[in-house]
Coordinates of C-alpha atoms in Angstrom, one line a residue:
M1 CA 100.0 83.6 98.7
P2 CA 98.7 87.0 99.9
G3 CA 95.1 86.4 98.6
Q4 CA 92.9 84.0 96.8
I5 CA 92.5 83.9 93.0
T6 CA 89.0 85.1 92.4
G7 CA 88.5 85.8 88.7
V8 CA 86.6 88.7 87.0
F9 CA 84.5 91.4 88.7
L10 CA 82.1 93.9 87.0
S11 CA 81.1 97.4 88.1
T12 CA 78.4 99.3 86.4
N13 CA 78.8 102.5 88.6
N14 CA 82.4 103.5 88.1
G15 CA 83.7 101.2 90.8
T16 CA 81.4 102.2 93.6
S17 CA 80.3 98.5 93.9
W18 CA 81.4 95.3 92.3
R19 CA 80.0 91.8 91.6
E20 CA 81.7 88.6 90.6
V21 CA 81.1 87.4 87.0
N22 CA 82.9 84.0 86.8
S23 CA 80.2 81.5 85.6
G24 CA 82.1 79.1 83.4
L25 CA 85.5 80.6 84.2
T26 CA 87.3 77.4 85.3
S27 CA 90.6 79.3 85.8
K28 CA 90.2 82.3 88.0
S29 CA 93.8 83.6 87.8
V30 CA 93.0 86.3 85.3
S31 CA 96.1 88.2 84.0
S32 CA 94.6 90.1 81.0
L33 CA 91.4 91.3 79.5
A34 CA 90.6 92.6 76.0
V35 CA 87.4 93.9 74.2
S36 CA 86.5 93.5 70.6
G37 CA 83.0 94.8 69.8
T38 CA 80.6 92.8 72.0
Y39 CA 83.3 90.2 72.6
L40 CA 85.1 90.1 76.0
F41 CA 88.3 88.0 76.2
A42 CA 90.0 86.9 79.4
G43 CA 93.6 85.5 79.5
T44 CA 94.2 83.2 82.5
N45 CA 97.1 81.4 84.1
V46 CA 97.8 77.7 84.6
F47 CA 98.1 76.9 88.3
F48 CA 96.0 74.1 89.8
S49 CA 93.7 73.9 86.8
S50 CA 93.8 74.6 83.0
G51 CA 94.4 78.1 81.9
G52 CA 94.0 79.6 78.4
I53 CA 91.5 82.1 77.0
F54 CA 87.9 82.5 77.8
L55 CA 85.2 84.4 75.8
S56 CA 82.1 86.2 77.1
T57 CA 79.5 87.8 74.8
N58 CA 77.2 89.0 77.6
N59 CA 79.4 91.3 79.7
G60 CA 80.9 88.4 81.8
T61 CA 77.6 86.8 82.8
S62 CA 78.9 83.5 81.4
W63 CA 82.3 82.4 79.9
T64 CA 83.4 79.8 77.4
S65 CA 86.9 78.4 77.0
I66 CA 88.2 79.1 73.5
G67 CA 91.6 77.6 73.4
L68 CA 95.2 77.6 74.6
T69 CA 94.1 75.7 77.7
D70 CA 97.5 74.3 78.5
R71 CA 99.1 77.7 78.6
S72 CA 99.3 80.8 80.8
V73 CA 98.1 83.8 78.8
H74 CA 99.8 86.9 80.2
A75 CA 98.7 89.5 77.6
L76 CA 95.9 90.1 75.0
A77 CA 95.7 92.6 72.2
V78 CA 93.1 93.3 69.5
S79 CA 93.7 94.8 66.0
G80 CA 90.7 94.7 63.7
T81 CA 89.6 91.1 63.4
N82 CA 92.9 89.8 64.8
I83 CA 93.3 88.7 68.4
F84 CA 96.8 88.2 69.8
A85 CA 97.7 86.3 72.9
G86 CA 101.1 86.5 74.7
T87 CA 102.0 83.3 76.5
D88 CA 105.1 81.4 77.9
D89 CA 105.4 79.9 74.4
G90 CA 105.3 83.1 72.4
V91 CA 102.5 84.8 70.5
F92 CA 99.4 83.2 69.1
L93 CA 96.9 84.7 66.6
S94 CA 93.2 84.1 66.1
T95 CA 91.3 85.6 63.2
N96 CA 87.9 84.1 64.1
N97 CA 87.3 85.3 67.7
G98 CA 89.2 82.4 69.3
T99 CA 87.7 79.5 67.4
S100 CA 91.3 78.5 66.3
W101 CA 94.8 79.8 67.1
T102 CA 98.0 79.9 65.1
E103 CA 101.5 80.3 66.5
V104 CA 103.2 83.5 65.1
N105 CA 106.8 83.5 66.5
N106 CA 109.1 83.8 63.5
G107 CA 112.1 85.9 64.7
L108 CA 110.8 86.0 68.3
T109 CA 113.9 84.8 70.1
N110 CA 112.4 85.1 73.6
N111 CA 109.1 83.4 73.9
T112 CA 107.9 84.5 77.4
V113 CA 105.6 87.3 76.3
L114 CA 104.4 89.4 79.2
S115 CA 102.8 92.3 77.3
L116 CA 101.3 93.2 73.9
V117 CA 100.3 96.5 72.3
V118 CA 99.0 97.6 68.9
S119 CA 100.2 101.0 67.5
E120 CA 98.7 101.9 64.2
T121 CA 99.7 98.9 61.9
N122 CA 102.5 97.7 64.3
L123 CA 102.4 95.1 67.0
L124 CA 104.9 95.2 69.9
A125 CA 105.6 92.3 72.3
G126 CA 107.3 92.8 75.7
T127 CA 109.1 89.8 77.0
F128 CA 110.9 88.5 80.1
R129 CA 114.6 88.9 79.7
G130 CA 114.3 89.6 76.0
G131 CA 113.1 93.2 75.8
V132 CA 110.7 94.4 73.0
F133 CA 110.0 92.8 69.7
L134 CA 108.3 94.5 66.7
S135 CA 106.1 93.0 64.0
T136 CA 104.7 95.0 61.1
N137 CA 102.8 92.1 59.5
S138 CA 100.5 90.8 62.3
G139 CA 103.1 88.6 63.9
G140 CA 104.4 87.0 60.6
N141 CA 107.9 88.2 61.5
W142 CA 109.5 89.8 64.5
K143 CA 112.6 91.8 65.2
A144 CA 114.2 93.0 68.5
V145 CA 113.9 96.8 69.1
N146 CA 115.8 97.4 72.3
E147 CA 118.1 100.4 71.7
G148 CA 118.2 102.5 74.8
L149 CA 116.0 100.1 76.8
G150 CA 117.5 99.8 80.3
S151 CA 115.7 96.7 81.3
L152 CA 114.8 93.6 79.2
D153 CA 111.9 92.7 81.5
V154 CA 108.9 94.5 79.9
F155 CA 105.7 94.1 81.9
A156 CA 103.4 96.8 80.3
F157 CA 102.8 99.0 77.3
A158 CA 100.7 102.1 76.7
V159 CA 100.1 104.2 73.5
S160 CA 99.2 107.9 73.4
S161 CA 99.1 110.4 70.6
G162 CA 102.1 110.8 68.4
P163 CA 102.2 107.9 68.5
N164 CA 104.1 107.7 71.7
I165 CA 104.7 104.2 73.0
F166 CA 105.6 103.7 76.6
A167 CA 107.1 100.5 78.0
G168 CA 107.0 99.7 81.8
T169 CA 109.9 97.6 82.9
Y170 CA 111.2 95.8 85.9
K171 CA 114.3 96.7 88.0
N172 CA 116.0 93.4 88.3
N173 CA 118.8 93.2 90.9
Y174 CA 119.5 89.5 90.2
H175 CA 119.8 89.4 86.4
S176 CA 122.5 87.1 85.2
G177 CA 124.1 90.0 83.4
G178 CA 124.0 92.3 86.5
E179 CA 121.6 94.8 87.9
T180 CA 119.2 96.4 85.3
S181 CA 117.9 99.9 85.7
G182 CA 114.1 99.4 85.2
G183 CA 111.5 102.2 84.9
I184 CA 109.5 103.7 82.1
F185 CA 110.9 104.2 78.6
L186 CA 109.4 106.1 75.7
S187 CA 109.7 105.5 72.0
T188 CA 108.4 107.9 69.3
N189 CA 109.5 105.7 66.4
N190 CA 107.8 102.4 67.0
G191 CA 110.5 101.0 69.2
T192 CA 113.5 101.8 67.0
K193 CA 114.9 103.8 69.9
W194 CA 113.9 104.2 73.5
I195 CA 114.6 106.9 76.1
S196 CA 114.2 106.8 79.9
V197 CA 111.4 108.9 81.3
N198 CA 111.9 108.3 85.0
N199 CA 112.3 111.8 86.4
E200 CA 110.9 111.9 90.0
L201 CA 109.9 108.2 89.9
T202 CA 111.1 106.6 93.2
N203 CA 110.0 103.1 92.1
Q204 CA 111.4 101.3 89.1
T205 CA 109.2 98.2 88.9
F206 CA 106.2 98.8 86.7
R207 CA 103.2 96.4 86.4
T208 CA 100.8 98.4 84.3
L209 CA 100.4 101.6 82.3
V210 CA 97.2 103.4 81.3
V211 CA 96.6 106.4 79.1
I212 CA 93.5 108.6 79.7
G213 CA 93.4 111.6 77.5
T214 CA 96.7 113.4 78.1
N215 CA 97.3 111.6 81.4
L216 CA 99.6 108.7 81.8
F217 CA 99.2 106.5 84.9
A218 CA 101.8 104.0 86.0
G219 CA 101.1 101.2 88.5
T220 CA 104.2 100.2 90.4
D221 CA 105.3 98.1 93.4
G222 CA 105.3 101.4 95.3
G223 CA 102.0 102.9 94.3
V224 CA 100.5 104.9 91.4
Y225 CA 102.1 107.7 89.6
L226 CA 100.8 110.3 87.1
S227 CA 102.4 112.2 84.3
T228 CA 100.7 114.9 82.3
N229 CA 103.6 115.6 79.9
N230 CA 104.5 112.2 78.4
G231 CA 106.7 111.1 81.3
T232 CA 108.8 114.2 81.6
N233 CA 107.6 114.6 85.2
W234 CA 105.7 112.3 87.6
T235 CA 103.6 112.8 90.7
A236 CA 102.6 110.1 93.2
V237 CA 98.8 109.8 93.4
N238 CA 98.3 107.5 96.4
N239 CA 96.1 109.7 98.6
G240 CA 98.7 109.5 101.3
L241 CA 98.3 105.8 102.1
T242 CA 101.2 103.7 100.8
T243 CA 99.9 100.8 98.7
N244 CA 100.3 97.2 99.6
Q245 CA 100.4 98.0 103.4
T246 CA 99.7 95.3 105.9
V247 CA 97.3 97.0 108.3
R248 CA 97.1 95.2 111.6
K249 CA 95.0 97.7 113.6
L250 CA 92.3 100.4 113.0
A251 CA 90.9 102.9 115.5
V252 CA 88.5 105.8 115.5
S253 CA 88.2 109.0 117.5
G254 CA 85.4 111.3 116.4
T255 CA 86.1 112.1 112.8
N256 CA 89.6 110.7 112.9
L257 CA 90.3 107.3 111.5
Y258 CA 93.7 105.6 112.3
A259 CA 95.4 102.7 110.5
G260 CA 98.5 101.1 111.9
S261 CA 100.7 99.2 109.4
H262 CA 103.2 96.3 110.0
N263 CA 106.3 95.0 108.4
Y264 CA 109.5 93.5 109.7
S265 CA 111.6 96.6 109.0
G266 CA 109.1 99.0 110.6
G267 CA 105.6 100.2 109.9
D268 CA 103.7 103.5 109.7
L269 CA 100.6 105.1 111.4
F270 CA 98.2 106.8 109.1
L271 CA 95.4 109.3 109.8
S272 CA 92.3 110.0 107.7
T273 CA 89.8 112.7 108.5
N274 CA 87.5 112.0 105.6
N275 CA 86.5 108.4 106.0
G276 CA 89.6 107.1 104.2
D277 CA 89.4 109.2 101.1
S278 CA 92.9 110.4 101.8
W279 CA 95.5 109.5 104.4
A280 CA 98.5 111.2 106.0
A281 CA 101.4 109.5 107.9
I282 CA 101.7 110.6 111.5
N283 CA 105.0 109.0 112.6
N284 CA 106.7 111.8 114.5
G285 CA 108.3 109.9 117.3
L286 CA 107.3 106.5 115.9
S287 CA 110.3 105.9 113.6
N288 CA 110.9 102.4 112.4
Q289 CA 108.1 100.8 114.5
S290 CA 105.7 98.1 113.5
I291 CA 102.2 99.1 114.7
E292 CA 100.5 96.2 116.5
A293 CA 97.9 97.8 118.8
L294 CA 95.8 101.0 119.0
A295 CA 93.4 102.3 121.6
V296 CA 91.5 105.6 122.0
S297 CA 90.2 107.3 125.2
G298 CA 89.0 110.9 124.9
T299 CA 91.9 112.9 123.6
N300 CA 94.4 110.2 124.4
L301 CA 95.6 107.9 121.6
L302 CA 97.7 104.8 122.6
C303 CA 99.9 103.0 120.1
G304 CA 101.6 99.6 120.8
T305 CA 104.6 98.8 118.7
N306 CA 107.4 96.3 118.3
D307 CA 111.0 96.8 117.3
I308 CA 113.1 93.6 116.9
L309 CA 112.4 91.9 120.3
E310 CA 111.2 94.8 122.3
G311 CA 107.7 96.1 122.7
H312 CA 106.8 99.8 123.3
V313 CA 103.8 101.9 124.1
F314 CA 103.4 105.5 122.9
L315 CA 100.9 108.2 123.9
S316 CA 99.7 111.1 121.8
T317 CA 97.4 113.8 123.2
N318 CA 97.2 115.7 119.9
N319 CA 95.8 113.2 117.3
G320 CA 99.1 111.8 116.5
K321 CA 101.0 114.9 115.7
S322 CA 103.6 114.0 118.3
W323 CA 104.2 111.0 120.5
T324 CA 105.8 110.3 123.9
E325 CA 107.1 106.8 124.9
I326 CA 105.5 105.6 128.1
N327 CA 107.3 102.4 129.0
N328 CA 108.3 102.8 132.7
G329 CA 107.9 99.4 134.3
L330 CA 106.7 97.8 131.0
S331 CA 108.9 94.8 129.9
F332 CA 107.7 93.0 126.8
P333 CA 109.6 91.2 124.1
Y334 CA 106.4 91.6 122.0
I335 CA 103.3 93.7 122.5
R336 CA 100.0 92.6 120.9
T337 CA 97.0 94.4 122.3
L338 CA 95.9 97.5 124.3
A339 CA 92.7 98.3 126.2
I340 CA 91.3 101.2 128.1
S341 CA 88.8 101.0 131.0
G342 CA 88.0 104.3 132.6
T343 CA 91.3 105.6 134.0
N344 CA 93.0 102.2 133.6
L345 CA 95.2 101.3 130.7
F346 CA 96.0 97.6 129.9
A347 CA 98.8 96.2 127.8
G348 CA 99.2 92.6 126.7
G349 CA 101.6 90.6 124.7
F350 CA 104.1 87.8 124.6
S351 CA 106.6 87.1 127.4
L352 CA 108.2 84.4 129.4
D353 CA 107.3 86.4 132.5
D354 CA 104.3 88.6 133.0
V355 CA 102.0 89.2 130.0
V356 CA 99.5 91.8 131.3
F357 CA 100.4 95.2 132.6
L358 CA 98.3 98.0 134.1
S359 CA 98.7 101.7 134.3
T360 CA 96.5 104.0 136.3
N361 CA 98.2 107.3 135.4
N362 CA 98.0 107.5 131.6
G363 CA 101.1 105.3 131.1
T364 CA 103.5 107.2 133.4
N365 CA 104.0 103.9 135.3
W366 CA 103.1 100.3 134.6
S367 CA 102.7 97.3 136.9
A368 CA 102.6 93.6 136.1
I369 CA 99.2 92.1 137.0
G370 CA 99.7 88.4 136.3
L371 CA 99.2 85.6 133.7
T372 CA 102.8 84.7 133.4
Q373 CA 104.2 82.6 130.5
K374 CA 101.4 83.2 128.1
D375 CA 100.8 84.9 124.7
V376 CA 98.0 87.5 125.1
L377 CA 96.3 88.2 121.7
S378 CA 93.2 90.2 122.8
F379 CA 91.4 92.2 125.4
A380 CA 87.8 93.0 126.1
V381 CA 86.3 95.2 128.7
S382 CA 82.7 94.9 129.9
G383 CA 81.8 96.8 133.0
K384 CA 84.1 95.6 135.7
N385 CA 85.1 92.5 133.7
L386 CA 88.4 92.3 131.9
F387 CA 88.7 89.4 129.5
V388 CA 92.0 88.2 128.1
G389 CA 92.3 85.9 125.0
C390 CA 95.5 83.9 124.7
D391 CA 97.2 81.7 122.1
Y392 CA 97.1 77.9 122.9
R393 CA 100.4 77.3 121.1
F394 CA 102.3 78.8 124.0
L395 CA 101.8 77.1 127.4
G396 CA 98.0 77.0 127.1
G397 CA 95.5 79.4 125.7
G398 CA 91.8 80.3 126.0
V399 CA 90.1 83.0 127.9
F400 CA 90.9 84.4 131.3
L401 CA 88.7 86.8 133.4
S402 CA 89.5 89.3 136.1
T403 CA 86.9 91.3 138.0
N404 CA 89.4 93.4 140.0
N405 CA 91.8 94.9 137.4
G406 CA 94.1 91.9 137.3
G407 CA 94.2 91.2 141.1
N408 CA 93.0 87.7 140.4
W409 CA 92.4 85.7 137.2
T410 CA 90.1 82.8 136.4
S411 CA 90.2 80.5 133.4
I412 CA 86.8 80.4 131.7
N413 CA 86.9 77.9 128.9
S414 CA 83.9 75.6 129.3
G415 CA 82.7 74.8 125.8
L416 CA 85.6 76.7 124.1
T417 CA 86.9 73.9 121.9
D418 CA 89.5 76.1 120.2
K419 CA 91.7 78.1 122.6
S420 CA 93.5 80.5 120.3
V421 CA 91.4 83.6 120.9
Y422 CA 92.4 86.4 118.5
V423 CA 89.6 88.9 119.2
F424 CA 86.6 89.7 121.3
A425 CA 83.4 91.7 120.7
V426 CA 80.8 92.8 123.2
S427 CA 77.1 93.5 122.5
G428 CA 74.9 93.8 125.5
I429 CA 75.1 90.5 127.4
N430 CA 76.7 88.8 124.4
L431 CA 80.5 88.2 124.4
F432 CA 81.8 86.9 121.1
A433 CA 85.3 85.3 120.6
G434 CA 87.0 84.8 117.3
T435 CA 89.3 81.8 117.3
D436 CA 91.2 79.3 115.0
G437 CA 87.9 77.3 114.9
G438 CA 85.3 80.0 114.2
V439 CA 83.2 82.2 116.5
F440 CA 82.0 81.4 120.0
L441 CA 79.3 83.1 122.1
S442 CA 78.9 83.5 125.8
K443 CA 75.9 85.0 127.4
N444 CA 77.1 84.6 131.0
N445 CA 80.5 86.5 131.1
G446 CA 82.4 83.6 129.8
I447 CA 81.3 80.9 132.3
S448 CA 80.2 78.8 129.3
W449 CA 80.7 79.1 125.5
T450 CA 78.9 77.9 122.4
A451 CA 80.2 77.6 118.9
I452 CA 78.1 79.7 116.6
G453 CA 79.5 79.2 113.1
L454 CA 82.5 79.7 110.7
T455 CA 83.9 76.6 112.5
K456 CA 86.4 75.8 109.8
K457 CA 87.7 79.4 109.5
K458 CA 90.3 81.4 111.5
V459 CA 88.5 84.5 112.7
L460 CA 90.9 87.4 113.3
S461 CA 88.6 90.3 113.8
L462 CA 85.0 91.1 114.9
A463 CA 82.8 94.2 114.8
V464 CA 79.3 94.8 116.0
S465 CA 76.7 97.3 114.7
G466 CA 73.3 96.9 116.4
T467 CA 72.2 93.4 115.8
N468 CA 74.7 92.8 113.1
L469 CA 78.0 90.9 113.7
F470 CA 80.8 91.0 111.2
A471 CA 83.8 88.6 111.2
G472 CA 87.1 89.1 109.4
T473 CA 89.0 85.9 108.6
F474 CA 92.3 84.5 107.5
Y475 CA 92.1 84.8 103.6
D476 CA 88.4 83.9 103.6
G477 CA 87.3 87.5 103.7
V478 CA 84.4 89.2 105.7
F479 CA 81.2 87.5 106.9
L480 CA 78.0 88.9 108.3
S481 CA 75.5 87.4 110.8
T482 CA 72.2 89.2 111.6
N483 CA 71.1 86.6 114.1
N484 CA 73.9 86.3 116.7
G485 CA 75.8 83.8 114.6
T486 CA 73.0 81.3 113.8
S487 CA 73.8 81.9 110.1
W488 CA 76.5 83.7 108.2
E489 CA 76.7 85.4 104.7
N490 CA 79.9 86.1 102.7
K491 CA 80.4 89.8 102.1
N492 CA 83.5 89.9 99.9
Q493 CA 82.1 91.8 96.9
G494 CA 84.5 94.4 95.7
F495 CA 87.8 92.9 96.9
N496 CA 90.3 92.4 94.0
T497 CA 91.6 89.3 95.7
I498 CA 90.2 88.1 99.0
P499 CA 92.7 89.3 101.7
R500 CA 93.5 88.4 105.2
I501 CA 91.3 90.6 107.4
N502 CA 93.3 91.7 110.3
D503 CA 90.9 94.2 111.8
L504 CA 87.4 95.5 111.3
L505 CA 86.0 98.9 112.5
I506 CA 82.6 100.6 112.1
S507 CA 82.5 104.4 111.9
N508 CA 80.4 107.1 110.2
N509 CA 78.1 104.5 108.5
Y510 CA 81.1 102.7 107.0
I511 CA 82.7 99.4 107.8
F512 CA 86.5 99.4 107.3
A513 CA 88.8 96.4 106.9
G514 CA 92.5 96.4 107.6
T515 CA 94.2 93.8 105.5
D516 CA 97.5 92.0 104.8
E517 CA 99.3 93.7 101.9
Q518 CA 96.2 95.4 100.6
S519 CA 95.9 98.4 103.0
V520 CA 92.5 99.6 104.1
W521 CA 89.1 98.8 102.4
R522 CA 85.6 100.2 103.1
R523 CA 82.0 99.6 102.3
S524 CA 78.9 101.6 103.4
L525 CA 76.9 99.9 106.1
E526 CA 73.7 100.6 104.1
E527 CA 75.0 98.8 101.1
I528 CA 76.6 95.8 102.8
L529 CA 73.5 95.1 104.9
K530 CA 71.2 94.9 101.9

């Protein structure tokens, strides 16, 4: 599961900041919300606890269960005093704000209801594998209205003036009746007939639709699209960064912020010059590469990539506009990390032979400098000290130190009870290590280590700002310590679902988080440190 189920969040400043409002919400898999006057309804799913519908009369400060507790509620719709709920068992109606519910499924031949919408006096239900059904008497009777509908998996509805009714559907390559077309369909006659409005849409799996004035927004598996002419034309509005990216590495150089993405068929490298407000792909020469490591030194940007079972290092001297492969002497099945110390470049990764390589001429040539048969996960440079963190699952892990650029190595693991070391951070004489068993601190260049918290969490990323230490974890989010790890505070406010935090970076008074399948997030340092 790519994230944790976390319930309902409230923003009172147009999304600048968020706070969790889940008191009394025993099921936090929330699939639908609806408002009726001062009443706020939440439809939830049955997973490891009861589901059903919850009611709040105080803007989510507290919630009360109001029925259908043994069902997953996928959709909610309000029409006057009527509240409709779409479930795996059809549609239910309440006329008393959820005090009681009545099944209203006469004529509904497919009972998995994924979406509901009210258009004037009509109620439409979108189903899984059954298309759209129409009721003109508040669910008393239903009839199928699917003429022209290319897919019978209907995930979303939206209504604009006219009334125009839009249905967002799912492109199903594995339907028992063969592949379905998917996309967005428009009806101008309450579903009697549908027409496809997919011009310029590159993705045909739609999860949500929203109308704001004359603008129609569509949320897809491939990002957000906008139409200003009732679906005749569409424009992608993703600010350049493809949604749902797995971002393994972040790097900064002046006002340039870089984000490297990973997937098994190849990733992308993105550049932002405005603190992440917009992004542009900079892949010229990096085709079909999964980005695993980034390092910056002056005008040089290094990028470590993996392609099948071969690691590569690329160099750009023009902010990523073009790249040159610099692999002479470098032999890696899998590259994981890069570091720069003065004129020395270091590359580390996984290999049955040498796992650390050094270049003294900007990558023109590389030489192996030891630590055979290990899996190098991280580097840290402090003065003349080069620290290497390894994975214990491959022929021993822990931390190794070289004081002569890899000429000799010493194992420095005293007190380090967990020896998968994913990340380092240096702050003065303090050396921090993020491991499978929390964060460790050394004040004597790794001669001895002390556990300083988050002991039951896998810590994948660390970032230091003054006396503040941030830790990014494996699906537990971001934590902050202001006292060198003596105590920690959760800092996950604002995440839709708590992601895996692959990398943290502090730049221009922001902290950035690179995540699994949720791209890049940011918060202002001033706000997160309050």
